[in-house]
Amino acid sequence: MERQPSCLLSAKRSTRRPQDEPTVVWVRNKFGEGEKQRRARSRSGTHSLLNVNSDHLGPATSPPNRWFQPKFNILAMAIFGLWVINKAGGLVYQRNFAGPDSSLSGFVSDFNPPLIDGLAQLTSNEYLVLAGTLHGIHAITSRLSPMGSSSGAQIIEGEAFKITILLTATGTKFVLLTSLTDTSSDSILQKVYEAYSDAVMKNPFHTPEMPIRSEGFDTRITALIGTGQTA
Amino acid sequence: MTINSLYIYDRHCTCVYYQDWHRTRRPKPAVEGGILPAVSQAVSPPKPAATTSGSISGFTSPRDTLSSGSGIVVALNDMVAQSPVTPLLQTAAPPVALSSTGLAFDEEAKLVYGVVLSLRNMIKKLSGRDEQFVNYRTSAYKLHLYETPSGYKFVMLSDPNTDSLRFVLRQIYIGPFLEYVVRNPLVSMDSREHGIDNEYFRASIDRLVRGLSVFS
């Protein structure tokens, strides 16, 4: 048996019912064709599952009996989340876009979080644990280099999304979760760093290394990333 | 563009095979008992010369009738001290002027496994699906993972600019691995006592990797 960190085993997921979400268009079609058609239609810039209009889609209010689970993300380019990790590995800022928290506001079922796209909705405690894990992994990866000295991990890729990490000179990490095809991660992280310097570090009421509760920063991030749909 | 090293882990979290190419920072040899025998001669703990004169093979199965006295044992590399350059491997001995990572091989292998496992769990957790971790990149290298349904993990380190090498790892699995490990009766898989290193397997992987366009 593989040993797993015990902290990752306690996956308690909240069980919000999908009926609470009347605005959502549910996808009922079979996997392959529907996805292609929606991709073809969504060339025109910003798109989300909310404004897709197609006879392949089910009625707007009723959730389907079968969960629709795409193998890959439907959205070609999307930003799913932003984390700021302080130099001790604590998560001081975390926000979701494009997936659970913004437009689709988190459908979580009790068996498997079957988001139509995007990432799973996790509890804040789980995000804290993941950020701590990432911090540790980042430190280890710089020691495994086969050729000369190395930085820590910069991009971590899964099959359908990637994690881009910006390590600042002070040890703060900016982490962006995006779809695999997203090409703007690095520039966005730089801009987030700028916003952080302006709206957080220059704020006299902010305690360094503590969670960021700044409306100014929130506004800047919203202006920068918006709903997470990059065209 | 190059390929640096290959690790194979079994489902018990232990490193069962290691091979490297073009590696400028090598690990120190593993400490005694740190790794299984027959993982890689390059990083195995140095042996006292006296112990090699005794038994020929560590395998004591009654069916194991091959010995290096009666024939050519090519199916497994064991604790037997062999001549440094075997005929099947064209690779020369590694150049001497290499810096060390400061880590013993067994420590390094554990770190690699730890990173891979943590990232794999993290990706699964974040995606909420059964999504696999594929690779990560730092400024100096890129690590690729391919996991078989049986729990074997193939980990390859390469130049940071290479594309995904998952297909290579899969080729190693369906080619050399199946041919010279799974179908090799002298290799006891899942034994927790022996690695899977043998001369044909090593040579076959070496050929495959050296034939790749990314290897130069």
Short mmCIF file of C-alpha atoms in Angstrom, two decimals:
data_model
loop_
_atom_site.label_atom_id
_atom_site.label_comp_id
_atom_site.label_asym_id
_atom_site.label_seq_id
_atom_site.Cartn_x
_atom_site.Cartn_y
_atom_site.Cartn_z
CA MET A 1 0.00 0.00 0.00
CA GLU A 2 1.13 3.47 -0.67
CA ARG A 3 1.69 5.67 2.24
CA GLN A 4 -0.29 8.81 2.07
CA PRO A 5 0.09 11.83 4.20
CA SER A 6 -2.60 11.42 6.80
CA CYS A 7 -3.60 15.01 6.44
CA LEU A 8 -4.72 14.38 2.89
CA LEU A 9 -6.90 11.47 3.81
CA SER A 10 -9.59 13.32 5.67
CA ALA A 11 -11.60 14.46 2.73
CA LYS A 12 -14.83 15.62 4.19
CA ARG A 13 -16.87 17.35 1.57
CA SER A 14 -19.83 19.50 2.20
CA THR A 15 -23.04 18.31 0.68
CA ARG A 16 -24.77 21.27 -0.78
CA ARG A 17 -27.61 20.28 -2.99
CA PRO A 18 -27.56 21.42 -6.59
CA GLN A 19 -31.20 22.43 -6.47
CA ASP A 20 -30.13 25.64 -4.83
CA GLU A 21 -28.73 26.88 -8.10
CA PRO A 22 -31.47 27.95 -10.48
CA THR A 23 -29.30 29.86 -12.92
CA VAL A 24 -27.23 27.00 -14.13
CA VAL A 25 -27.56 25.34 -17.45
CA TRP A 26 -26.96 21.66 -17.04
CA VAL A 27 -25.22 19.66 -19.65
CA ARG A 28 -27.03 16.51 -20.55
CA ASN A 29 -25.52 15.44 -23.78
CA LYS A 30 -23.09 12.64 -24.29
CA PHE A 31 -19.53 13.53 -23.74
CA GLY A 32 -17.82 13.83 -27.08
CA GLU A 33 -20.06 15.68 -29.46
CA GLY A 34 -21.49 18.20 -27.10
CA GLU A 35 -18.13 19.32 -25.99
CA LYS A 36 -16.94 19.87 -29.52
CA GLN A 37 -19.97 21.88 -30.43
CA ARG A 38 -19.64 24.09 -27.46
CA ARG A 39 -15.99 24.62 -28.17
CA ALA A 40 -16.74 25.72 -31.68
CA ARG A 41 -19.29 28.14 -30.42
CA SER A 42 -17.15 29.57 -27.72
CA ARG A 43 -14.47 30.99 -29.95
CA SER A 44 -15.85 34.45 -29.57
CA GLY A 45 -14.01 35.55 -26.53
CA THR A 46 -15.46 35.26 -23.09
CA HIS A 47 -17.61 32.30 -22.61
CA SER A 48 -18.81 30.25 -19.77
CA LEU A 49 -21.23 27.48 -19.33
CA LEU A 50 -23.81 30.01 -18.39
CA ASN A 51 -24.15 31.66 -21.73
CA VAL A 52 -23.90 28.61 -23.90
CA ASN A 53 -27.09 28.18 -25.83
CA SER A 54 -27.59 24.87 -27.44
CA ASP A 55 -30.25 22.26 -27.86
CA HIS A 56 -27.81 19.81 -26.37
CA LEU A 57 -28.26 21.42 -23.04
CA GLY A 58 -30.93 20.48 -20.63
CA PRO A 59 -33.47 22.76 -19.01
CA ALA A 60 -32.10 25.55 -16.97
CA THR A 61 -33.37 24.61 -13.59
CA SER A 62 -33.30 20.87 -13.16
CA PRO A 63 -30.11 19.08 -12.39
CA PRO A 64 -29.51 15.95 -14.38
CA ASN A 65 -29.68 12.53 -12.90
CA ARG A 66 -26.33 11.57 -14.26
CA TRP A 67 -23.43 13.76 -13.50
CA PHE A 68 -21.61 15.04 -16.47
CA GLN A 69 -17.93 14.46 -16.01
CA PRO A 70 -15.72 15.68 -18.80
CA LYS A 71 -12.31 14.18 -19.09
CA PHE A 72 -10.80 17.51 -19.91
CA ASN A 73 -11.81 21.04 -19.27
CA ILE A 74 -14.34 22.46 -21.58
CA LEU A 75 -13.06 25.97 -21.21
CA ALA A 76 -10.04 26.42 -23.36
CA MET A 77 -8.38 29.01 -21.17
CA ALA A 78 -9.42 29.58 -17.64
CA ILE A 79 -8.00 30.67 -14.33
CA PHE A 80 -9.32 28.59 -11.50
CA GLY A 81 -7.68 30.02 -8.45
CA LEU A 82 -5.08 32.20 -6.84
CA TRP A 83 -3.19 31.49 -3.66
CA VAL A 84 -0.68 33.56 -1.76
CA ILE A 85 1.56 31.52 0.53
CA ASN A 86 3.72 33.30 3.08
CA LYS A 87 7.31 32.38 3.67
CA ALA A 88 6.41 29.98 6.45
CA GLY A 89 4.07 27.98 4.22
CA GLY A 90 0.84 29.45 5.51
CA LEU A 91 -1.94 30.28 3.11
CA VAL A 92 -2.63 33.99 3.52
CA TYR A 93 -4.91 34.51 0.54
CA GLN A 94 -7.03 32.14 -1.50
CA ARG A 95 -9.64 32.84 -4.07
CA ASN A 96 -11.41 30.78 -6.69
CA PHE A 97 -12.36 31.93 -10.14
CA ALA A 98 -14.05 30.39 -13.15
CA GLY A 99 -15.10 27.35 -11.25
CA PRO A 100 -16.77 26.79 -7.96
CA ASP A 101 -16.82 30.16 -6.28
CA SER A 102 -17.56 32.66 -8.96
CA SER A 103 -20.14 31.83 -11.55
CA LEU A 104 -20.93 28.25 -10.79
CA SER A 105 -20.74 28.66 -7.04
CA GLY A 106 -19.71 25.23 -5.98
CA PHE A 107 -21.73 22.17 -6.70
CA VAL A 108 -20.44 19.52 -4.48
CA SER A 109 -22.03 16.17 -4.27
CA ASP A 110 -21.28 13.69 -1.58
CA PHE A 111 -19.66 11.05 -3.77
CA ASN A 112 -17.35 12.96 -6.06
CA PRO A 113 -17.32 16.66 -6.67
CA PRO A 114 -18.46 16.59 -10.27
CA LEU A 115 -17.85 20.08 -11.42
CA ILE A 116 -18.71 20.63 -14.99
CA ASP A 117 -15.37 22.23 -15.37
CA GLY A 118 -12.76 23.69 -13.15
CA LEU A 119 -11.52 22.27 -9.94
CA ALA A 120 -13.10 20.77 -6.92
CA GLN A 121 -14.54 22.92 -4.22
CA LEU A 122 -12.54 22.32 -1.09
CA THR A 123 -12.89 23.59 2.41
CA SER A 124 -10.58 26.32 3.62
CA ASN A 125 -8.89 23.82 5.87
CA GLU A 126 -8.08 21.62 2.89
CA TYR A 127 -6.65 24.59 1.05
CA LEU A 128 -4.46 25.34 4.04
CA VAL A 129 -3.14 21.78 4.04
CA LEU A 130 -2.51 21.83 0.29
CA ALA A 131 -0.66 25.13 0.54
CA GLY A 132 1.54 23.73 3.26
CA THR A 133 2.23 20.65 1.17
CA LEU A 134 3.09 22.77 -1.82
CA HIS A 135 5.48 24.80 0.29
CA GLY A 136 7.29 21.65 1.36
CA ILE A 137 7.37 20.17 -2.12
CA HIS A 138 8.72 23.40 -3.48
CA ALA A 139 11.64 23.25 -1.08
CA ILE A 140 12.42 19.63 -1.90
CA THR A 141 12.26 20.05 -5.66
CA SER A 142 15.14 22.51 -5.57
CA ARG A 143 17.34 19.84 -4.01
CA LEU A 144 16.66 17.12 -6.56
CA SER A 145 18.38 18.77 -9.46
CA PRO A 146 20.51 16.45 -11.59
CA MET A 147 22.30 19.38 -13.23
CA GLY A 148 23.58 22.24 -11.13
CA SER A 149 21.56 24.29 -8.73
CA SER A 150 17.89 24.65 -9.33
CA SER A 151 14.95 26.75 -8.34
CA GLY A 152 11.92 25.16 -6.83
CA ALA A 153 9.08 23.90 -8.98
CA GLN A 154 7.77 26.60 -11.27
CA ILE A 155 5.04 24.81 -13.16
CA ILE A 156 3.26 21.66 -12.03
CA GLU A 157 1.03 20.00 -14.60
CA GLY A 158 -1.82 17.59 -14.28
CA GLU A 159 -3.81 16.22 -17.18
CA ALA A 160 -6.22 19.13 -17.38
CA PHE A 161 -4.83 21.93 -15.27
CA LYS A 162 -1.56 23.36 -14.14
CA ILE A 163 -0.15 25.16 -11.15
CA THR A 164 2.17 28.09 -11.82
CA ILE A 165 4.29 29.25 -8.92
CA LEU A 166 6.05 32.59 -8.57
CA LEU A 167 8.56 32.75 -5.74
CA THR A 168 9.45 36.27 -4.75
CA ALA A 169 12.77 37.34 -3.28
CA THR A 170 11.19 37.57 0.14
CA GLY A 171 9.92 33.99 0.07
CA THR A 172 6.29 34.75 -0.55
CA LYS A 173 4.80 32.43 -3.16
CA PHE A 174 2.08 33.39 -5.61
CA VAL A 175 0.31 30.36 -6.99
CA LEU A 176 -2.04 30.40 -9.93
CA LEU A 177 -4.24 27.46 -10.90
CA THR A 178 -5.13 27.58 -14.56
CA SER A 179 -6.14 25.35 -17.41
CA LEU A 180 -3.29 23.66 -19.24
CA THR A 181 -3.55 25.86 -22.28
CA ASP A 182 -3.37 29.12 -20.43
CA THR A 183 -0.38 31.16 -21.51
CA SER A 184 -0.84 34.25 -19.41
CA SER A 185 -0.01 32.77 -15.99
CA ASP A 186 3.42 34.31 -15.64
CA SER A 187 2.38 37.82 -16.54
CA ILE A 188 -0.72 37.59 -14.35
CA LEU A 189 1.38 36.47 -11.40
CA GLN A 190 3.69 39.41 -11.91
CA LYS A 191 0.73 41.73 -11.86
CA VAL A 192 -0.65 40.04 -8.78
CA TYR A 193 2.71 40.62 -7.13
CA GLU A 194 2.45 44.30 -8.05
CA ALA A 195 -1.03 44.51 -6.63
CA TYR A 196 0.21 42.77 -3.50
CA SER A 197 3.02 45.27 -3.08
CA ASP A 198 0.70 48.20 -3.60
CA ALA A 199 -2.45 47.14 -1.82
CA VAL A 200 -1.11 44.88 0.90
CA MET A 201 2.45 45.73 1.77
CA LYS A 202 1.84 49.47 1.71
CA ASN A 203 -1.18 49.08 3.92
CA PRO A 204 -0.19 50.25 7.42
CA PHE A 205 -2.89 48.10 8.99
CA HIS A 206 -1.63 44.89 7.46
CA THR A 207 0.41 42.57 9.64
CA PRO A 208 3.07 40.83 7.58
CA GLU A 209 2.70 37.06 7.17
CA MET A 210 -0.90 37.21 8.30
CA PRO A 211 -4.00 36.52 6.17
CA ILE A 212 -4.75 39.25 3.68
CA ARG A 213 -8.05 40.98 4.38
CA SER A 214 -7.84 43.96 2.14
CA GLU A 215 -10.64 45.23 0.00
CA GLY A 216 -8.19 47.11 -2.18
CA PHE A 217 -6.32 43.92 -3.00
CA ASP A 218 -9.57 42.10 -3.71
CA THR A 219 -10.62 44.84 -6.09
CA ARG A 220 -7.29 44.82 -7.88
CA ILE A 221 -7.46 41.05 -8.28
CA THR A 222 -11.00 41.22 -9.57
CA ALA A 223 -9.95 43.84 -12.10
CA LEU A 224 -7.01 41.68 -13.12
CA ILE A 225 -8.59 38.27 -13.35
CA GLY A 226 -12.31 38.97 -13.31
CA THR A 227 -14.26 35.78 -13.69
CA GLY A 228 -11.20 33.81 -14.66
CA GLN A 229 -12.14 33.46 -18.30
CA THR A 230 -9.30 34.55 -20.48
CA ALA A 231 -10.04 34.78 -24.13
CA MET B 1 17.84 18.84 -24.44
CA THR B 2 18.73 15.75 -22.64
CA ILE B 3 17.50 13.08 -20.35
CA ASN B 4 19.08 12.82 -16.94
CA SER B 5 17.76 9.92 -14.99
CA LEU B 6 15.11 7.27 -14.60
CA TYR B 7 13.67 5.90 -11.38
CA ILE B 8 11.22 3.04 -11.15
CA TYR B 9 9.25 2.54 -7.96
CA ASP B 10 7.05 -0.38 -7.12
CA ARG B 11 3.78 -0.17 -5.27
CA HIS B 12 5.54 -0.58 -1.94
CA CYS B 13 7.16 2.85 -2.34
CA THR B 14 10.58 1.35 -2.87
CA CYS B 15 12.93 2.19 -5.66
CA VAL B 16 13.52 -0.94 -7.71
CA TYR B 17 15.52 0.50 -10.57
CA TYR B 18 17.70 3.50 -11.31
CA GLN B 19 19.64 4.61 -14.33
CA ASP B 20 21.17 7.91 -15.31
CA TRP B 21 22.63 9.66 -18.32
CA HIS B 22 24.47 12.98 -18.56
CA ARG B 23 24.15 13.67 -14.93
CA THR B 24 26.62 16.24 -13.65
CA ARG B 25 25.57 16.10 -10.03
CA ARG B 26 25.41 12.53 -8.91
CA PRO B 27 24.20 11.24 -5.61
CA LYS B 28 26.58 9.56 -3.25
CA PRO B 29 26.27 5.78 -3.11
CA ALA B 30 23.51 4.57 -0.88
CA VAL B 31 24.29 3.54 2.63
CA GLU B 32 24.31 -0.14 3.47
CA GLY B 33 20.72 -1.33 3.67
CA GLY B 34 19.41 1.91 2.24
CA ILE B 35 18.34 0.44 -1.07
CA LEU B 36 17.46 -3.01 -2.29
CA PRO B 37 20.05 -5.06 -4.08
CA ALA B 38 19.80 -5.06 -7.86
CA VAL B 39 18.59 -1.49 -8.27
CA SER B 40 21.63 -0.01 -9.88
CA GLN B 41 25.27 -0.91 -9.56
CA ALA B 42 26.24 2.71 -9.96
CA VAL B 43 24.70 3.78 -6.70
CA SER B 44 24.78 0.59 -4.67
CA PRO B 45 26.71 0.72 -1.46
CA PRO B 46 30.37 -0.21 -1.91
CA LYS B 47 31.01 -3.81 -1.01
CA PRO B 48 33.84 -5.30 0.93
CA ALA B 49 35.81 -7.52 -1.44
CA ALA B 50 35.72 -10.63 0.72
CA THR B 51 31.99 -11.20 0.56
CA THR B 52 31.85 -11.77 -3.16
CA SER B 53 33.78 -15.01 -3.13
CA GLY B 54 31.08 -16.96 -1.34
CA SER B 55 27.68 -17.66 -2.79
CA ILE B 56 27.17 -16.77 -6.40
CA SER B 57 23.62 -15.63 -6.32
CA GLY B 58 21.36 -14.28 -3.67
CA PHE B 59 18.49 -16.23 -5.15
CA THR B 60 18.12 -19.55 -3.45
CA SER B 61 15.11 -20.85 -5.27
CA PRO B 62 15.53 -24.53 -6.13
CA ARG B 63 14.45 -23.75 -9.66
CA ASP B 64 17.25 -21.32 -10.08
CA THR B 65 19.76 -23.62 -11.66
CA LEU B 66 21.72 -21.03 -13.49
CA SER B 67 24.99 -19.96 -12.11
CA SER B 68 27.78 -18.04 -13.59
CA GLY B 69 29.95 -21.13 -13.38
CA SER B 70 27.69 -23.29 -15.51
CA GLY B 71 26.52 -20.80 -18.07
CA ILE B 72 25.98 -17.17 -18.74
CA VAL B 73 23.75 -15.45 -16.32
CA VAL B 74 22.31 -12.50 -18.08
CA ALA B 75 18.88 -12.49 -16.59
CA LEU B 76 19.64 -10.81 -13.36
CA ASN B 77 22.24 -8.67 -11.81
CA ASP B 78 22.56 -9.46 -8.24
CA MET B 79 24.92 -8.83 -5.44
CA VAL B 80 27.58 -10.62 -7.43
CA ALA B 81 30.46 -8.37 -8.17
CA GLN B 82 30.71 -8.11 -11.91
CA SER B 83 33.24 -6.65 -14.18
CA PRO B 84 32.57 -2.94 -14.43
CA VAL B 85 31.91 -2.92 -18.15
CA THR B 86 29.60 -5.63 -19.29
CA PRO B 87 29.47 -6.52 -22.95
CA LEU B 88 25.83 -5.56 -23.40
CA LEU B 89 26.27 -2.06 -22.16
CA GLN B 90 28.23 0.24 -24.34
CA THR B 91 28.17 2.97 -21.75
CA ALA B 92 31.54 3.89 -20.49
CA ALA B 93 32.16 4.42 -16.83
CA PRO B 94 30.92 7.82 -15.74
CA PRO B 95 33.45 10.61 -15.90
CA VAL B 96 35.14 11.24 -12.62
CA ALA B 97 34.96 15.01 -12.35
CA LEU B 98 31.43 15.19 -11.10
CA SER B 99 30.05 17.15 -8.25
CA SER B 100 27.76 15.50 -5.78
CA THR B 101 24.30 16.50 -4.72
CA GLY B 102 25.40 15.85 -1.18
CA LEU B 103 22.61 13.33 -0.83
CA ALA B 104 23.04 9.61 -0.61
CA PHE B 105 21.13 7.80 -3.32
CA ASP B 106 18.67 6.22 -0.94
CA GLU B 107 17.81 9.62 0.49
CA GLU B 108 17.42 11.07 -2.97
CA ALA B 109 15.20 8.23 -4.10
CA LYS B 110 12.96 8.76 -1.10
CA LEU B 111 12.72 12.48 -1.78
CA VAL B 112 11.78 11.88 -5.40
CA TYR B 113 9.11 9.43 -4.36
CA GLY B 114 7.82 11.79 -1.69
CA VAL B 115 7.52 14.66 -4.11
CA VAL B 116 5.82 12.52 -6.73
CA LEU B 117 3.36 11.04 -4.29
CA SER B 118 2.50 14.36 -2.68
CA LEU B 119 1.98 16.06 -6.01
CA ARG B 120 -0.11 13.16 -7.24
CA ASN B 121 -2.35 13.43 -4.20
CA MET B 122 -2.49 17.17 -4.48
CA ILE B 123 -3.56 17.07 -8.13
CA LYS B 124 -6.22 14.47 -7.33
CA LYS B 125 -7.49 16.55 -4.47
CA LEU B 126 -7.57 19.81 -6.37
CA SER B 127 -9.22 18.43 -9.47
CA GLY B 128 -11.74 16.33 -7.57
CA ARG B 129 -11.42 13.78 -10.34
CA ASP B 130 -9.13 10.88 -10.89
CA GLU B 131 -6.66 13.13 -12.58
CA GLN B 132 -3.03 12.15 -12.83
CA PHE B 133 -0.03 14.26 -12.05
CA VAL B 134 2.00 14.53 -15.26
CA ASN B 135 5.11 16.60 -14.73
CA TYR B 136 6.66 19.57 -13.04
CA ARG B 137 9.38 21.93 -14.10
CA THR B 138 12.01 23.93 -12.28
CA SER B 139 14.71 26.15 -13.71
CA ALA B 140 17.12 23.23 -14.02
CA TYR B 141 15.11 20.12 -14.78
CA LYS B 142 11.70 18.67 -15.48
CA LEU B 143 10.28 15.61 -13.77
CA HIS B 144 7.85 13.33 -15.57
CA LEU B 145 5.68 10.66 -14.05
CA TYR B 146 3.95 7.67 -15.56
CA GLU B 147 2.03 5.39 -13.26
CA THR B 148 0.90 1.95 -14.32
CA PRO B 149 -2.34 0.42 -13.10
CA SER B 150 -0.29 -2.03 -11.08
CA GLY B 151 1.21 0.80 -9.08
CA TYR B 152 4.62 0.97 -10.67
CA LYS B 153 5.77 4.53 -11.01
CA PHE B 154 8.17 5.53 -13.75
CA VAL B 155 9.87 8.82 -13.01
CA MET B 156 12.14 10.54 -15.48
CA LEU B 157 14.19 13.69 -15.06
CA SER B 158 15.02 15.67 -18.16
CA ASP B 159 15.99 19.05 -19.45
CA PRO B 160 13.38 21.70 -18.48
CA ASN B 161 12.61 22.51 -22.10
CA THR B 162 11.52 19.06 -23.19
CA ASP B 163 7.90 18.34 -23.94
CA SER B 164 6.06 15.71 -22.02
CA LEU B 165 8.00 12.46 -21.88
CA ARG B 166 5.13 10.38 -20.72
CA PHE B 167 5.09 8.46 -23.96
CA VAL B 168 8.72 7.50 -23.41
CA LEU B 169 7.95 6.18 -19.97
CA ARG B 170 5.06 4.25 -21.40
CA GLN B 171 7.34 2.85 -24.08
CA ILE B 172 9.75 1.72 -21.41
CA TYR B 173 6.87 0.05 -19.64
CA ILE B 174 5.42 -1.77 -22.61
CA GLY B 175 8.81 -2.53 -24.12
CA PRO B 176 11.79 -3.33 -21.92
CA PHE B 177 9.85 -3.59 -18.69
CA LEU B 178 7.35 -6.15 -19.88
CA GLU B 179 9.92 -8.04 -21.87
CA TYR B 180 12.82 -8.25 -19.44
CA VAL B 181 11.18 -7.85 -16.06
CA VAL B 182 7.61 -9.07 -16.14
CA ARG B 183 8.39 -11.97 -18.46
CA ASN B 184 11.63 -12.77 -16.76
CA PRO B 185 11.19 -15.70 -14.39
CA LEU B 186 14.35 -14.84 -12.52
CA VAL B 187 13.11 -11.43 -11.49
CA SER B 188 10.85 -11.68 -8.51
CA MET B 189 8.63 -8.66 -8.77
CA ASP B 190 7.07 -7.21 -5.66
CA SER B 191 9.55 -9.09 -3.55
CA ARG B 192 10.54 -6.17 -1.35
CA GLU B 193 13.94 -7.77 -1.30
CA HIS B 194 15.34 -7.28 -4.76
CA GLY B 195 15.31 -4.63 -7.39
CA ILE B 196 14.54 -5.47 -10.98
CA ASP B 197 17.85 -4.57 -12.52
CA ASN B 198 19.26 -6.94 -15.09
CA GLU B 199 21.63 -6.55 -17.93
CA TYR B 200 19.17 -6.90 -20.79
CA PHE B 201 16.68 -4.54 -19.20
CA ARG B 202 19.35 -1.92 -18.64
CA ALA B 203 20.75 -2.26 -22.13
CA SER B 204 17.31 -2.16 -23.66
CA ILE B 205 16.32 1.03 -21.81
CA ASP B 206 19.65 2.53 -22.67
CA ARG B 207 19.09 1.84 -26.37
CA LEU B 208 15.58 3.21 -26.25
CA VAL B 209 16.56 6.41 -24.46
CA ARG B 210 19.63 7.04 -26.56
CA GLY B 211 17.53 6.66 -29.68
CA LEU B 212 15.19 9.48 -28.72
CA SER B 213 15.39 12.77 -30.50
CA VAL B 214 15.40 14.63 -27.19
CA PHE B 215 18.49 12.75 -26.11
CA SER B 216 21.66 14.41 -27.26
#
